[in-house]
CSV table of C-alpha atoms and ligand atoms in Angstrom, one decimal:
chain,number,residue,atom,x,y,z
O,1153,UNK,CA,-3.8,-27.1,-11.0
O,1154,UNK,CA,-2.1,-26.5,-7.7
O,1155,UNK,CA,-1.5,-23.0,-7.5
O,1156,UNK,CA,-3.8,-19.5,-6.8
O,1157,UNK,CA,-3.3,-18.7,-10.6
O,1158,UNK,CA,-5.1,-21.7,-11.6
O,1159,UNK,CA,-8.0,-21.4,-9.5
O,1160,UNK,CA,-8.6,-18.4,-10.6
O,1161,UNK,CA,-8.8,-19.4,-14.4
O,1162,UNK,CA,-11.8,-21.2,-13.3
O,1163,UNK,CA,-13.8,-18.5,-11.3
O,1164,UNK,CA,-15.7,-16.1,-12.5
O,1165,UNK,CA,-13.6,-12.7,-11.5
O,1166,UNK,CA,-14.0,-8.8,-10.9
O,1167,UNK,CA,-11.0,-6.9,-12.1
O,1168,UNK,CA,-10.5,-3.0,-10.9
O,1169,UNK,CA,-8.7,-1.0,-13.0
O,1170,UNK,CA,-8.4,2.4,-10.9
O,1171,UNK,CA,-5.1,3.0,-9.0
O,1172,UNK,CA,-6.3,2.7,-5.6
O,1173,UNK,CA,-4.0,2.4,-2.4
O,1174,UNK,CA,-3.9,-0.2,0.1
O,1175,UNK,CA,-4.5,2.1,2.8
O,1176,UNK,CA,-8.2,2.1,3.7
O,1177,UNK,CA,-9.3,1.9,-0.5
O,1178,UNK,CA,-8.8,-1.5,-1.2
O,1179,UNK,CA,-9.9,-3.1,1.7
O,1180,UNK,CA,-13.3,-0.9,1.5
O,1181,UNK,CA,-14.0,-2.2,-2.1
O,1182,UNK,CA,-13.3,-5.8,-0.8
O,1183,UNK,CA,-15.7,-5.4,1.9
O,1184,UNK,CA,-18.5,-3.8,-0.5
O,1185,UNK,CA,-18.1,-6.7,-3.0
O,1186,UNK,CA,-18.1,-10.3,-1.2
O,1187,UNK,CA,-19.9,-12.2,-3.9
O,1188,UNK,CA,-16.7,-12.6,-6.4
O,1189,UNK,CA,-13.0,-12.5,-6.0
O,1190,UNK,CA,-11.7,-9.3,-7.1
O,1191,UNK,CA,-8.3,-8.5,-8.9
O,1192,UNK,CA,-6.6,-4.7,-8.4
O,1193,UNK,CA,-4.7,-4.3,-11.6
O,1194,UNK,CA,-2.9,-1.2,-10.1
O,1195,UNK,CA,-2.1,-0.3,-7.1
O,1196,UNK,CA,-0.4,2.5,-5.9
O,1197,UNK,CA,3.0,2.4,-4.3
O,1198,UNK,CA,3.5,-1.1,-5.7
O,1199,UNK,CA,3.9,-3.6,-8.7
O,1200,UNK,CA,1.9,-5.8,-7.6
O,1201,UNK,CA,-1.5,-6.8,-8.5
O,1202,UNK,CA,-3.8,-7.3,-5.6
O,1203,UNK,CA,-6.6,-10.2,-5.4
O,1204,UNK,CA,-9.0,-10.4,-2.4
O,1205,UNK,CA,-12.5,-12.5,-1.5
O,1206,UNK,CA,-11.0,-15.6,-2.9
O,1207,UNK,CA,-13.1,-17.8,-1.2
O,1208,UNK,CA,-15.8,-15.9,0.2
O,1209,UNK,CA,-18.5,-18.4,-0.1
O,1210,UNK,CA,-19.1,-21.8,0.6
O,1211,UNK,CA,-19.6,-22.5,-2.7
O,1212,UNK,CA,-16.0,-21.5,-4.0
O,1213,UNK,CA,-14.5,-23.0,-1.1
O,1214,UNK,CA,-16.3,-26.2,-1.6
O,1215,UNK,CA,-14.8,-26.2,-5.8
O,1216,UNK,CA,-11.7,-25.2,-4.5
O,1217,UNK,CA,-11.6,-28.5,-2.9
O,1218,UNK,CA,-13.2,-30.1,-5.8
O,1219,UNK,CA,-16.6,-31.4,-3.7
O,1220,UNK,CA,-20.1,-30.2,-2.5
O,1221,UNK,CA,-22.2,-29.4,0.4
O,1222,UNK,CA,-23.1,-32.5,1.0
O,1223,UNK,CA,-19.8,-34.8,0.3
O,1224,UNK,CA,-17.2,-32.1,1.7
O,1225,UNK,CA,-16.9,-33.5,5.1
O,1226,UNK,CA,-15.8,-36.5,4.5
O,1227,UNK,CA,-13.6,-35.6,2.0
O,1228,UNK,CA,-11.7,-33.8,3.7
O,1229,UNK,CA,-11.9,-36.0,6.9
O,1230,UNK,CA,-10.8,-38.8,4.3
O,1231,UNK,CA,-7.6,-36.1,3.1
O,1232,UNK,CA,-7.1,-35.7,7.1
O,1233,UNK,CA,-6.7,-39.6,7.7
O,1234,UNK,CA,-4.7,-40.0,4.2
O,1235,UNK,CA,-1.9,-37.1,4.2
O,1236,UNK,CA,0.0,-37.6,0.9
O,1237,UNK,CA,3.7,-36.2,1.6
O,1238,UNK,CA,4.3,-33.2,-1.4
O,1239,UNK,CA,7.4,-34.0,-4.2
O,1240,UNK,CA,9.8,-31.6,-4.4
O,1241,UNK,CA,10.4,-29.5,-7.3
O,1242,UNK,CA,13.1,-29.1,-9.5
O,1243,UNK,CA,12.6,-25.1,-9.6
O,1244,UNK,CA,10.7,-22.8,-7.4
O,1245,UNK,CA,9.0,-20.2,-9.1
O,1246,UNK,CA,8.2,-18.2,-5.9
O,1247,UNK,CA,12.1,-17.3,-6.1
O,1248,UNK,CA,12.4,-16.0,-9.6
O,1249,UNK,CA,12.6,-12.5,-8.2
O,1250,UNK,CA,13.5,-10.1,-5.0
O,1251,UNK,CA,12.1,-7.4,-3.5
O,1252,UNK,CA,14.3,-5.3,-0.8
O,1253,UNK,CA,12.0,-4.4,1.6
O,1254,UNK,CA,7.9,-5.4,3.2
O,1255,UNK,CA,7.0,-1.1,1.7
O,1256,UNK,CA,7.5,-3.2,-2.0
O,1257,UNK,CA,4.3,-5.2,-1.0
O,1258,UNK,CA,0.8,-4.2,-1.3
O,1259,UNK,CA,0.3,-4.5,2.4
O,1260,UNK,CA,-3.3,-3.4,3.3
O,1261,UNK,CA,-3.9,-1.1,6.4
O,1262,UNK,CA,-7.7,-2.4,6.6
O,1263,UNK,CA,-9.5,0.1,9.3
O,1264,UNK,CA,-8.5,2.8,11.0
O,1265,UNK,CA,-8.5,1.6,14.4
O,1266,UNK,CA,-5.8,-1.1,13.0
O,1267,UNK,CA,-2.9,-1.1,15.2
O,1268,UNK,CA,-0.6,-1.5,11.6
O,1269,UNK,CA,-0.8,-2.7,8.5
O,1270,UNK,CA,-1.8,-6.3,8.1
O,1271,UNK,CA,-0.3,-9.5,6.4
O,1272,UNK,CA,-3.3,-12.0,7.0
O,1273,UNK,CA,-3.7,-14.3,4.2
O,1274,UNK,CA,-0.8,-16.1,5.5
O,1275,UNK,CA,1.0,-19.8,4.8
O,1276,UNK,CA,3.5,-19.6,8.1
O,1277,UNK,CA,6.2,-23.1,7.6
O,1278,UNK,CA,8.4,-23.9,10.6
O,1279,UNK,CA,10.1,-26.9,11.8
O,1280,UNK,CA,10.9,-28.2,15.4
O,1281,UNK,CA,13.2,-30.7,15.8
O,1282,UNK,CA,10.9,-33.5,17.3
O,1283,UNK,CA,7.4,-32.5,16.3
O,1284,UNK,CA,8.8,-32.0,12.3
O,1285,UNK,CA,6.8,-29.6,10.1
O,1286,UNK,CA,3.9,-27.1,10.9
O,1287,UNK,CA,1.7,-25.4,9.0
O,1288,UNK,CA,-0.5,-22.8,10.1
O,1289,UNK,CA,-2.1,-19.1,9.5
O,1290,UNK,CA,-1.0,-16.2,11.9
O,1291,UNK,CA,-1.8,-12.2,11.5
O,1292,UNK,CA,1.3,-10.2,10.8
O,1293,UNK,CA,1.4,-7.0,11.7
O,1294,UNK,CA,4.1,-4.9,9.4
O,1295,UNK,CA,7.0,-3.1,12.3
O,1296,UNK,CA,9.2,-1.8,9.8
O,1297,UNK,CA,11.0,-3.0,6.0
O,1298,UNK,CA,12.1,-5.6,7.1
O,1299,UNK,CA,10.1,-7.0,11.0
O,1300,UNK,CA,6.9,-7.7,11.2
O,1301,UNK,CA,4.9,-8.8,14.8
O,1302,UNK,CA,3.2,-12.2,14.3
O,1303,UNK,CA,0.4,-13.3,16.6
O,1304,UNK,CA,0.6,-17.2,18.2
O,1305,UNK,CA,-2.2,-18.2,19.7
O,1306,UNK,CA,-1.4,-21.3,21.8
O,1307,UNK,CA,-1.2,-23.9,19.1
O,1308,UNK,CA,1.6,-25.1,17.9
O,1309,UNK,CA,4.0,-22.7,16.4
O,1310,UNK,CA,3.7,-20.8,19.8
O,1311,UNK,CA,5.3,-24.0,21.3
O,1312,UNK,CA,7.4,-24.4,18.5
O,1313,UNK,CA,8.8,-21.0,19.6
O,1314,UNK,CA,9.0,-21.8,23.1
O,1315,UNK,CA,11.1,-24.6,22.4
O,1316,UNK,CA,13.4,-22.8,20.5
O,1317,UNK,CA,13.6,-19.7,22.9
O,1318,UNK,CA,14.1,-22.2,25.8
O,1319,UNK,CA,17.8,-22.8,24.1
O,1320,UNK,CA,18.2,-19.0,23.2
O,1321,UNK,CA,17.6,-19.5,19.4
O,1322,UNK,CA,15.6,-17.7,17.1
O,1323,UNK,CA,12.8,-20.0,15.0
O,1324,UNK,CA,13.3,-20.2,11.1
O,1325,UNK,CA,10.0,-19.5,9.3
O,1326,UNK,CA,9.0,-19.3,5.5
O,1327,UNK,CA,5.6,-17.5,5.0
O,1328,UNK,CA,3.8,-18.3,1.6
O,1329,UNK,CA,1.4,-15.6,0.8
O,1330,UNK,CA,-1.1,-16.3,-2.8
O,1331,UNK,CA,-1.2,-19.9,-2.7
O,1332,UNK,CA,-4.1,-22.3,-3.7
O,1333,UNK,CA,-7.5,-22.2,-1.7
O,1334,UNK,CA,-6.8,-26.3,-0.8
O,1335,UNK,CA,-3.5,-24.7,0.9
O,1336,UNK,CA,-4.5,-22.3,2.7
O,1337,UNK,CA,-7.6,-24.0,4.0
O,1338,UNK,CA,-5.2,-26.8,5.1
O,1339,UNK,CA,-3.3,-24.3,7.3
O,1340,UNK,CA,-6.2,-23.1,8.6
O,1341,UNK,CA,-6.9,-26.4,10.1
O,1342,UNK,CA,-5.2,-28.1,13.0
O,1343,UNK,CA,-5.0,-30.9,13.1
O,1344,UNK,CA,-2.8,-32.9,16.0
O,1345,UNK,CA,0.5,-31.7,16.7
O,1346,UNK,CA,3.3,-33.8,14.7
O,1347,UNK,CA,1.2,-33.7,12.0
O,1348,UNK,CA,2.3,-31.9,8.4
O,1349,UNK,CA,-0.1,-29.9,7.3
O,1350,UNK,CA,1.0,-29.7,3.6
O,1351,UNK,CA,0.2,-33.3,3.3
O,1352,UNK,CA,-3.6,-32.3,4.1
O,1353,UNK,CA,-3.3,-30.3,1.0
O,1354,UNK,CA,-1.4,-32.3,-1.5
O,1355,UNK,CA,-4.4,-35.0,-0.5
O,1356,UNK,CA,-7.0,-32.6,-1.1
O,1357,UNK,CA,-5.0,-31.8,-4.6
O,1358,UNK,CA,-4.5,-35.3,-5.5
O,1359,UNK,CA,-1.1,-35.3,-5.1
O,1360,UNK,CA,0.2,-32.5,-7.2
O,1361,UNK,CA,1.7,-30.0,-4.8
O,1362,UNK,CA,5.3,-29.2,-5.2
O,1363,UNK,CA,7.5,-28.1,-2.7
O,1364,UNK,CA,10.6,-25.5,-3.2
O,1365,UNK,CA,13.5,-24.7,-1.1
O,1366,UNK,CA,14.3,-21.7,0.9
O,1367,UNK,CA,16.6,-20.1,0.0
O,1368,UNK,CA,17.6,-18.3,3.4
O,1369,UNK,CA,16.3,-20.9,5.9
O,1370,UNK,CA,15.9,-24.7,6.2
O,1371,UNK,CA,12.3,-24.6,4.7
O,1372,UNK,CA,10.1,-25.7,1.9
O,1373,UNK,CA,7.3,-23.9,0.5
O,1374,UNK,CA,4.5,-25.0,-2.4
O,1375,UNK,CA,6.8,-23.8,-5.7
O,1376,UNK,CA,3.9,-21.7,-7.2
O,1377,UNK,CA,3.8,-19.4,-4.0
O,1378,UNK,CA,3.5,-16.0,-5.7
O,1379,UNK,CA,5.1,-14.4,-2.3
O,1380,UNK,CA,7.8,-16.1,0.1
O,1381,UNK,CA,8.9,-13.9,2.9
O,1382,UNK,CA,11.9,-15.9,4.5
O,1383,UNK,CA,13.2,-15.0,8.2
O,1384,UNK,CA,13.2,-15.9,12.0
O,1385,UNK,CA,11.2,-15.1,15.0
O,1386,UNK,CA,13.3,-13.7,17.3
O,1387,UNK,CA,13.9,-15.5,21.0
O,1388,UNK,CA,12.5,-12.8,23.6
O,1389,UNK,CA,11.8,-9.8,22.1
O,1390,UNK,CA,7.9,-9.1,22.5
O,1391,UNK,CA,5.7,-5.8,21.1
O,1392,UNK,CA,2.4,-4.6,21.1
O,1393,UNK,CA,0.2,-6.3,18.4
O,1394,UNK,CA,-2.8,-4.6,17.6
O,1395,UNK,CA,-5.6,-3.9,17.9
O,1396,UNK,CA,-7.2,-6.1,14.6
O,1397,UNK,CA,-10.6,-6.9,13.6
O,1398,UNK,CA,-11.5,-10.3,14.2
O,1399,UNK,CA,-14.1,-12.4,13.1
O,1400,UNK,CA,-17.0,-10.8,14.7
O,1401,UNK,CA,-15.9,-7.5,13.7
O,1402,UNK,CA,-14.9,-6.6,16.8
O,1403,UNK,CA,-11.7,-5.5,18.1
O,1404,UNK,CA,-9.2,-8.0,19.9
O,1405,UNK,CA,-6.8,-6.7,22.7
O,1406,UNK,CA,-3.3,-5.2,21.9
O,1407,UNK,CA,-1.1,-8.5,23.5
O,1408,UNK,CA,2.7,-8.4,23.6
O,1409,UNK,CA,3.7,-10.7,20.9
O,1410,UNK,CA,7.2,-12.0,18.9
O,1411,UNK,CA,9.0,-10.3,16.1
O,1412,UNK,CA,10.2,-11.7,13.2
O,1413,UNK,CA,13.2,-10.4,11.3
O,1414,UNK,CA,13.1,-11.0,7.5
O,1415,UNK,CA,15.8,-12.5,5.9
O,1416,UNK,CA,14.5,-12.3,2.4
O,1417,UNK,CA,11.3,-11.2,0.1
O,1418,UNK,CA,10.9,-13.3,-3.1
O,1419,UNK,CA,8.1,-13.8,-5.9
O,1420,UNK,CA,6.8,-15.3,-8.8
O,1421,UNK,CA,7.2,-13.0,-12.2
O,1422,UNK,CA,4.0,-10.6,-11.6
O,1423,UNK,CA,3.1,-11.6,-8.8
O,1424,UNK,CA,-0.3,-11.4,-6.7
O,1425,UNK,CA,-0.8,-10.2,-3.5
O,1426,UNK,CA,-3.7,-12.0,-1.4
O,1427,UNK,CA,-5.3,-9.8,0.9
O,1428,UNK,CA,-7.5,-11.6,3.7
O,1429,UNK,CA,-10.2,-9.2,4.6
O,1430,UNK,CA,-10.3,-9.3,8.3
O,1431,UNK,CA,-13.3,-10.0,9.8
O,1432,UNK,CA,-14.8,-10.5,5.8
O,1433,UNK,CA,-16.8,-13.4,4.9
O,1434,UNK,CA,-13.6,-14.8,3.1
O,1435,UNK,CA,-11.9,-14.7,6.6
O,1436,UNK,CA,-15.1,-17.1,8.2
O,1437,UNK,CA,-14.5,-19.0,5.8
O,1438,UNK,CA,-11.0,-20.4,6.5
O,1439,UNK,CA,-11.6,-20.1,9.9
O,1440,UNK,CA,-14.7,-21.6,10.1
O,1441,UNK,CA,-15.5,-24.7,7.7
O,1442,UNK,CA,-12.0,-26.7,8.9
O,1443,UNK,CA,-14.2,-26.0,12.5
O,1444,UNK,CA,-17.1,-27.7,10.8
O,1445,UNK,CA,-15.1,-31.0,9.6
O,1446,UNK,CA,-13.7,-30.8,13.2
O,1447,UNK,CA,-17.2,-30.9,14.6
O,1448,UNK,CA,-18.6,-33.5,12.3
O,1449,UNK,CA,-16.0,-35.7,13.1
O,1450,UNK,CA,-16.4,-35.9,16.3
O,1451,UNK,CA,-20.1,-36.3,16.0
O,1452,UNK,CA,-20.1,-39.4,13.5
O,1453,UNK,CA,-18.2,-41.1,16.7
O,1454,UNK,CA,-21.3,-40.9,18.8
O,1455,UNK,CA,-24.6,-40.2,16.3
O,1456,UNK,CA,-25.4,-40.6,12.9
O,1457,UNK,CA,-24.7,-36.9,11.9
O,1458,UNK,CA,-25.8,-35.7,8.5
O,1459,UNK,CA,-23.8,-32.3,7.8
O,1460,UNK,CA,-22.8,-28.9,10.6
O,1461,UNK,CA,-23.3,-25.4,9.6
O,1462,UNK,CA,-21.4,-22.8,12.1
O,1463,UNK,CA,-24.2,-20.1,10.6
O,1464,UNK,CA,-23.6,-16.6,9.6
O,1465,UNK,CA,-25.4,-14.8,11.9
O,1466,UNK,CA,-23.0,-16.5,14.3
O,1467,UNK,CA,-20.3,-15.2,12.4
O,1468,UNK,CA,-19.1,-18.7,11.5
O,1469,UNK,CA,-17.6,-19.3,14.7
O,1470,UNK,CA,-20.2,-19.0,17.7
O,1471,UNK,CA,-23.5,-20.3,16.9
O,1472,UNK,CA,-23.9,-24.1,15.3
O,1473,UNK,CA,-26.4,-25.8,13.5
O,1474,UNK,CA,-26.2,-29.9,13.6
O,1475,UNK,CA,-28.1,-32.2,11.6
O,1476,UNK,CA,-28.6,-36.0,12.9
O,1477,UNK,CA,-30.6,-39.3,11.8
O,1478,UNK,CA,-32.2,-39.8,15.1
O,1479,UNK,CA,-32.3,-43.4,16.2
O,1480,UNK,CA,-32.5,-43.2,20.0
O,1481,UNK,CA,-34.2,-40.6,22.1
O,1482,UNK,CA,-30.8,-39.3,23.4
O,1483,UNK,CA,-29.2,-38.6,20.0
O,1484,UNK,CA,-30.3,-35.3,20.4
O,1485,UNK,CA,-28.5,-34.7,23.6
O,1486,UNK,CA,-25.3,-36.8,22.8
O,1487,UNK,CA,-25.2,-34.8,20.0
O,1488,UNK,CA,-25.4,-31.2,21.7
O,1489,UNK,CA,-22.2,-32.8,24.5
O,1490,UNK,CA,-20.3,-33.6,21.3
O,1491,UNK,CA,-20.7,-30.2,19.5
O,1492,UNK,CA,-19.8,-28.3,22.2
O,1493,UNK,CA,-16.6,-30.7,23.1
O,1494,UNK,CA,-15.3,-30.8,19.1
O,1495,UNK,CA,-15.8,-26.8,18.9
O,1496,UNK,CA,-15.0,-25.3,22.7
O,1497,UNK,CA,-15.5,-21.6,20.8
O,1498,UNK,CA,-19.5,-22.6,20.2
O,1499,UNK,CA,-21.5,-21.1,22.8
O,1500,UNK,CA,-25.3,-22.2,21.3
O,1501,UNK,CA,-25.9,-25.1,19.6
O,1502,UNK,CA,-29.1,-26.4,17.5
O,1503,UNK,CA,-29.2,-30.3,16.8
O,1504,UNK,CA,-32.4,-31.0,14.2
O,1505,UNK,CA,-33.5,-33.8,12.0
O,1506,UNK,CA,-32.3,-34.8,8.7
O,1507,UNK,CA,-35.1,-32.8,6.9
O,1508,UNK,CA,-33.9,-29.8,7.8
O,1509,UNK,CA,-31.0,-28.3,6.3
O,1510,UNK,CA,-28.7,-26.5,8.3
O,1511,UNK,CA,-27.6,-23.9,5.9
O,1512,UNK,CA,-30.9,-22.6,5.9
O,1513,UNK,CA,-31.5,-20.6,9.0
O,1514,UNK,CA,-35.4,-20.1,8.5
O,1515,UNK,CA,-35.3,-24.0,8.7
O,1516,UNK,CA,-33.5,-23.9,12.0
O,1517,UNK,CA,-35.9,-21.7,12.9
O,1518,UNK,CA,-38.5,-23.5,11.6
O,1519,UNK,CA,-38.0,-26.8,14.0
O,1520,UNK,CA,-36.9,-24.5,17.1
O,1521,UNK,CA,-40.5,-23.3,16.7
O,1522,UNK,CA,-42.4,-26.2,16.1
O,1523,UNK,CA,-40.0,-29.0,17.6
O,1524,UNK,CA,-38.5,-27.8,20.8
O,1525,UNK,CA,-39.7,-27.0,24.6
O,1526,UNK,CA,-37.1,-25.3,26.5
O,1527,UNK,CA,-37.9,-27.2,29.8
O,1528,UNK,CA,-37.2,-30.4,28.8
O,1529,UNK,CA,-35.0,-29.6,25.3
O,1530,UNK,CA,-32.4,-27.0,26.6
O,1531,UNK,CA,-29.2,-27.7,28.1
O,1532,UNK,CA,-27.3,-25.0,29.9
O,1533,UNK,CA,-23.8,-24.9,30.4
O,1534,UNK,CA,-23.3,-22.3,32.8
O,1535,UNK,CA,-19.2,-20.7,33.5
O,1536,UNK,CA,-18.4,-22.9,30.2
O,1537,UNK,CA,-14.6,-21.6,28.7
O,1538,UNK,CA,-16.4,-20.2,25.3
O,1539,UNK,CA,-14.5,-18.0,23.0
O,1540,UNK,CA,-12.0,-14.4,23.6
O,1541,UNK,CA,-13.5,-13.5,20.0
O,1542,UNK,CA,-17.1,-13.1,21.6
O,1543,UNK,CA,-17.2,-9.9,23.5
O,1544,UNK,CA,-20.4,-10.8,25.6
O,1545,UNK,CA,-18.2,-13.3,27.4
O,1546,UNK,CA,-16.3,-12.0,30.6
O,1547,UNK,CA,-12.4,-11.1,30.4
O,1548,UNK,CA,-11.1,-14.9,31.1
O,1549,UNK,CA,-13.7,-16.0,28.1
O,1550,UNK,CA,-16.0,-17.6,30.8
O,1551,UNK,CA,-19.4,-17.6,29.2
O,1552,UNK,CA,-23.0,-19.6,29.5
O,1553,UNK,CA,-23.4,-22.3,26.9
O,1554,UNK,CA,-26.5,-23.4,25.2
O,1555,UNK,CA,-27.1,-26.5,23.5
O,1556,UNK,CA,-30.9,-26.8,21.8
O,1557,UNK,CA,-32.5,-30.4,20.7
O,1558,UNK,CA,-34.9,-29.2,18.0
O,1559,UNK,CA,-35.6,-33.1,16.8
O,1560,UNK,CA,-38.7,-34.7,17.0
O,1561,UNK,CA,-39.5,-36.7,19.8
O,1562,UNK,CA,-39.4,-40.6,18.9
O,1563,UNK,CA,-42.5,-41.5,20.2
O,1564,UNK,CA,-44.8,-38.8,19.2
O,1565,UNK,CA,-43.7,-38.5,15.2
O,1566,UNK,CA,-47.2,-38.6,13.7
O,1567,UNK,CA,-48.1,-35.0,15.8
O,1568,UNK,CA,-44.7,-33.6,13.2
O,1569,UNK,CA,-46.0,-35.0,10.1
O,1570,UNK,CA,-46.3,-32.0,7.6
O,1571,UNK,CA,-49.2,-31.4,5.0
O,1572,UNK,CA,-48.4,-32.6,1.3
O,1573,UNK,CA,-50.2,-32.7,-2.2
O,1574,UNK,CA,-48.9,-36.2,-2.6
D,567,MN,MN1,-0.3,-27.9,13.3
């Protein structure tokens, strides 16, 4: 029950029967159709079967990892502080067969101001000699058959590369593509370096992820994989990576970034391609609910928080919503600090009482209108480092950051009570 197939056998599922191509088509009927994950049966220029909007609810995610809204957090926070290292498998299944060249892969060129075609539901494995394994998820953007631009963002395969480019070496990868929801969502978060992401996952699949060996570099990758792409970024070679839509839906900047050179393409026997609709709800939510846990972590150190919603409208990345048992009059505030330290992307925050549920936004409304005075309840963070992804923010991401306590005041709660039939 590990693997992208099996989660699938349990989800309700759209399947498309048309040829279409994964230039511009596919993507377009992804981002038309959010609600269910979608299977193309045929796709032009290519054997494989395409499946898209995996997880593009909450509610998916959240069966994915075998919880609910309310327990999830500490789930996974539990997973985080209990990492169960994977078994290795006897076979790999991802290996049963080759493909010569990335043009054999359904490989979707998403919008037309796309600087490429896009790899982005990606499982990236490396290994640095001191730190051991990382896990993570990168954007690759397709050079030719056989090297493909990845984006590092300052975490820690971009040191891992410096490290290895420092000594003139290239950096072995393995990059799993079509892999169980648990394991992808545990590459997207990340946690400390040193720490193996894959043991995140095989926690939060009680313990039955398998790893297989490469069989081109000195990696492992989960067994049921349906796509392994094997190869090396190179040491100093740099290109122009994108433009690509990000979260907001915006475009980010074209940045010089490294090349990898493949080394080999294997897959399971009819395989599935994931694609990762940029900038689609499926996309907020890898990026976004690991940002939660992150958040609610940090909070439980300092208040008693009841759950964290990075909303929607704030395109799951910029705007959270923080619900707290207030027991002192300075939870609220305490609780806005924390927020805004756990998640350094969140430029406005809302903290409110445990009656109000932050998934609802008419809720969050609901106490910002009847539970908050901006002159005493408002607490600006003016030239606050916010997030590259929001384009209101000046080039260096320098931005003004907002933190809103919509609780009720402590000593007034009798002026909050609301009517009842009771
Ligand atoms: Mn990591």
């Amino acid at each position: 029950m590990t693997s992208l197939r099996s989660f699938l056998k349990g989800e309700k599922v759209i399947k498309v029967e048309d040829r279409l191509s994964p230039e511009y088509e596919i993507g377009k009927v992804l981002l038309r159709n959010q609600d269910l994950p979608i299977i193309f049966e045929n796709v032009s220029g290519s054997e494989f079967k395409v499946v898209g909007n995996l997880c593009s609810t909450r509610d998916a995610l959240y069966r994915a990892l075998d919880t609910g809204k309310e327990e999830y957090n500490e789930k996974v926070i539990n997973a985080l502080e209990n990492p169960v290292s994977p078994e290795s498998a006897k076979h790999g299944r991802c290996f049963d067969e080759k493909s010569k060249s990335l043009d054999d892969l359904p490989i979707l060129r998403h919008f037309r101001g796309d600087g490429g075609k896009y790899i982005t539901a990606t499982v990236v494995v490396a290994k640095d000699p001191e730190y051991g394994r990382n896990v993570s998820v990168h954007r690759l953007m397709v050079l030719d058959g056989g090297r493909m631009a990845i984006r590092l963002v300052e975490r820690h395969l971009y040191m891992f590369h410096q490290r290895a480019e420092e000594k003139g070496e290239p950096l072995e990868v393995a990059i799993a593509i079509g892999v169980h929801p648990a394991v992808l969502y545990a590459a997207s978060f990340s946690p400390p370096e040193g720490y193996d992401e894959f043991g995140l996952a095989n926690s939060l699949l009680d313990g039955g992820l398998k790893l297989a060996k490469c069989e081109t570099v000195d990696l492992t990758v989960p067994e049921n994989a349906e796509i392994v792409i094997e190869g090396r970024i190179l040491p100093r070679e740099r290109v122009d990576e994108g433009p690509f839509v990000d979260i907001t839906g915006t475009y980010d900047i074209v940045r010089k970034q490294p090349v990898i050179e493949v080394t080999q393409i294997s897959h399971r026997k009819n395989p599935y391609y994931h694609a990762l609709l940029p900038g689609g709800r499926e996309h907020k939510v890898f990026m976004g609910m690991p940002a939660e846990t992150k958040i609610y972590g940090e909070l439980k150190k300092v208040v008693s928080v009841k759950n964290v919603c990075l909303t929607n409208g704030g395109c799951n990345w910029l705007h959270g919503a923080v619900s707290i048992v207030k027991k002192r009059e300075n939870d609220g505030r305490k609780a806005i600090h924390a927020a805004l330290a756990a998640h350094k992307s969140m430029k406005h925050v809302v903290v409110v009482d445990e009656d109000i549920d932050v998934f609802d936004a008419e809720m969050v409304e609901f106490a910002i209108a009847t539970r908050f005075q901006a002159l005493k309840d408002a607490v600006v963070f003016p030239g606050a480092k916010g997030s590259s992804l929001d384009p209101s923010a000046d080039k260096n991401a320098i931005t003004t950051k907002l933190g809103l306590d919509a609780t009720k005041p402590l000593d007034r709660l009798k002026d909050f009570e609301t009517a009842n039939m009771e």
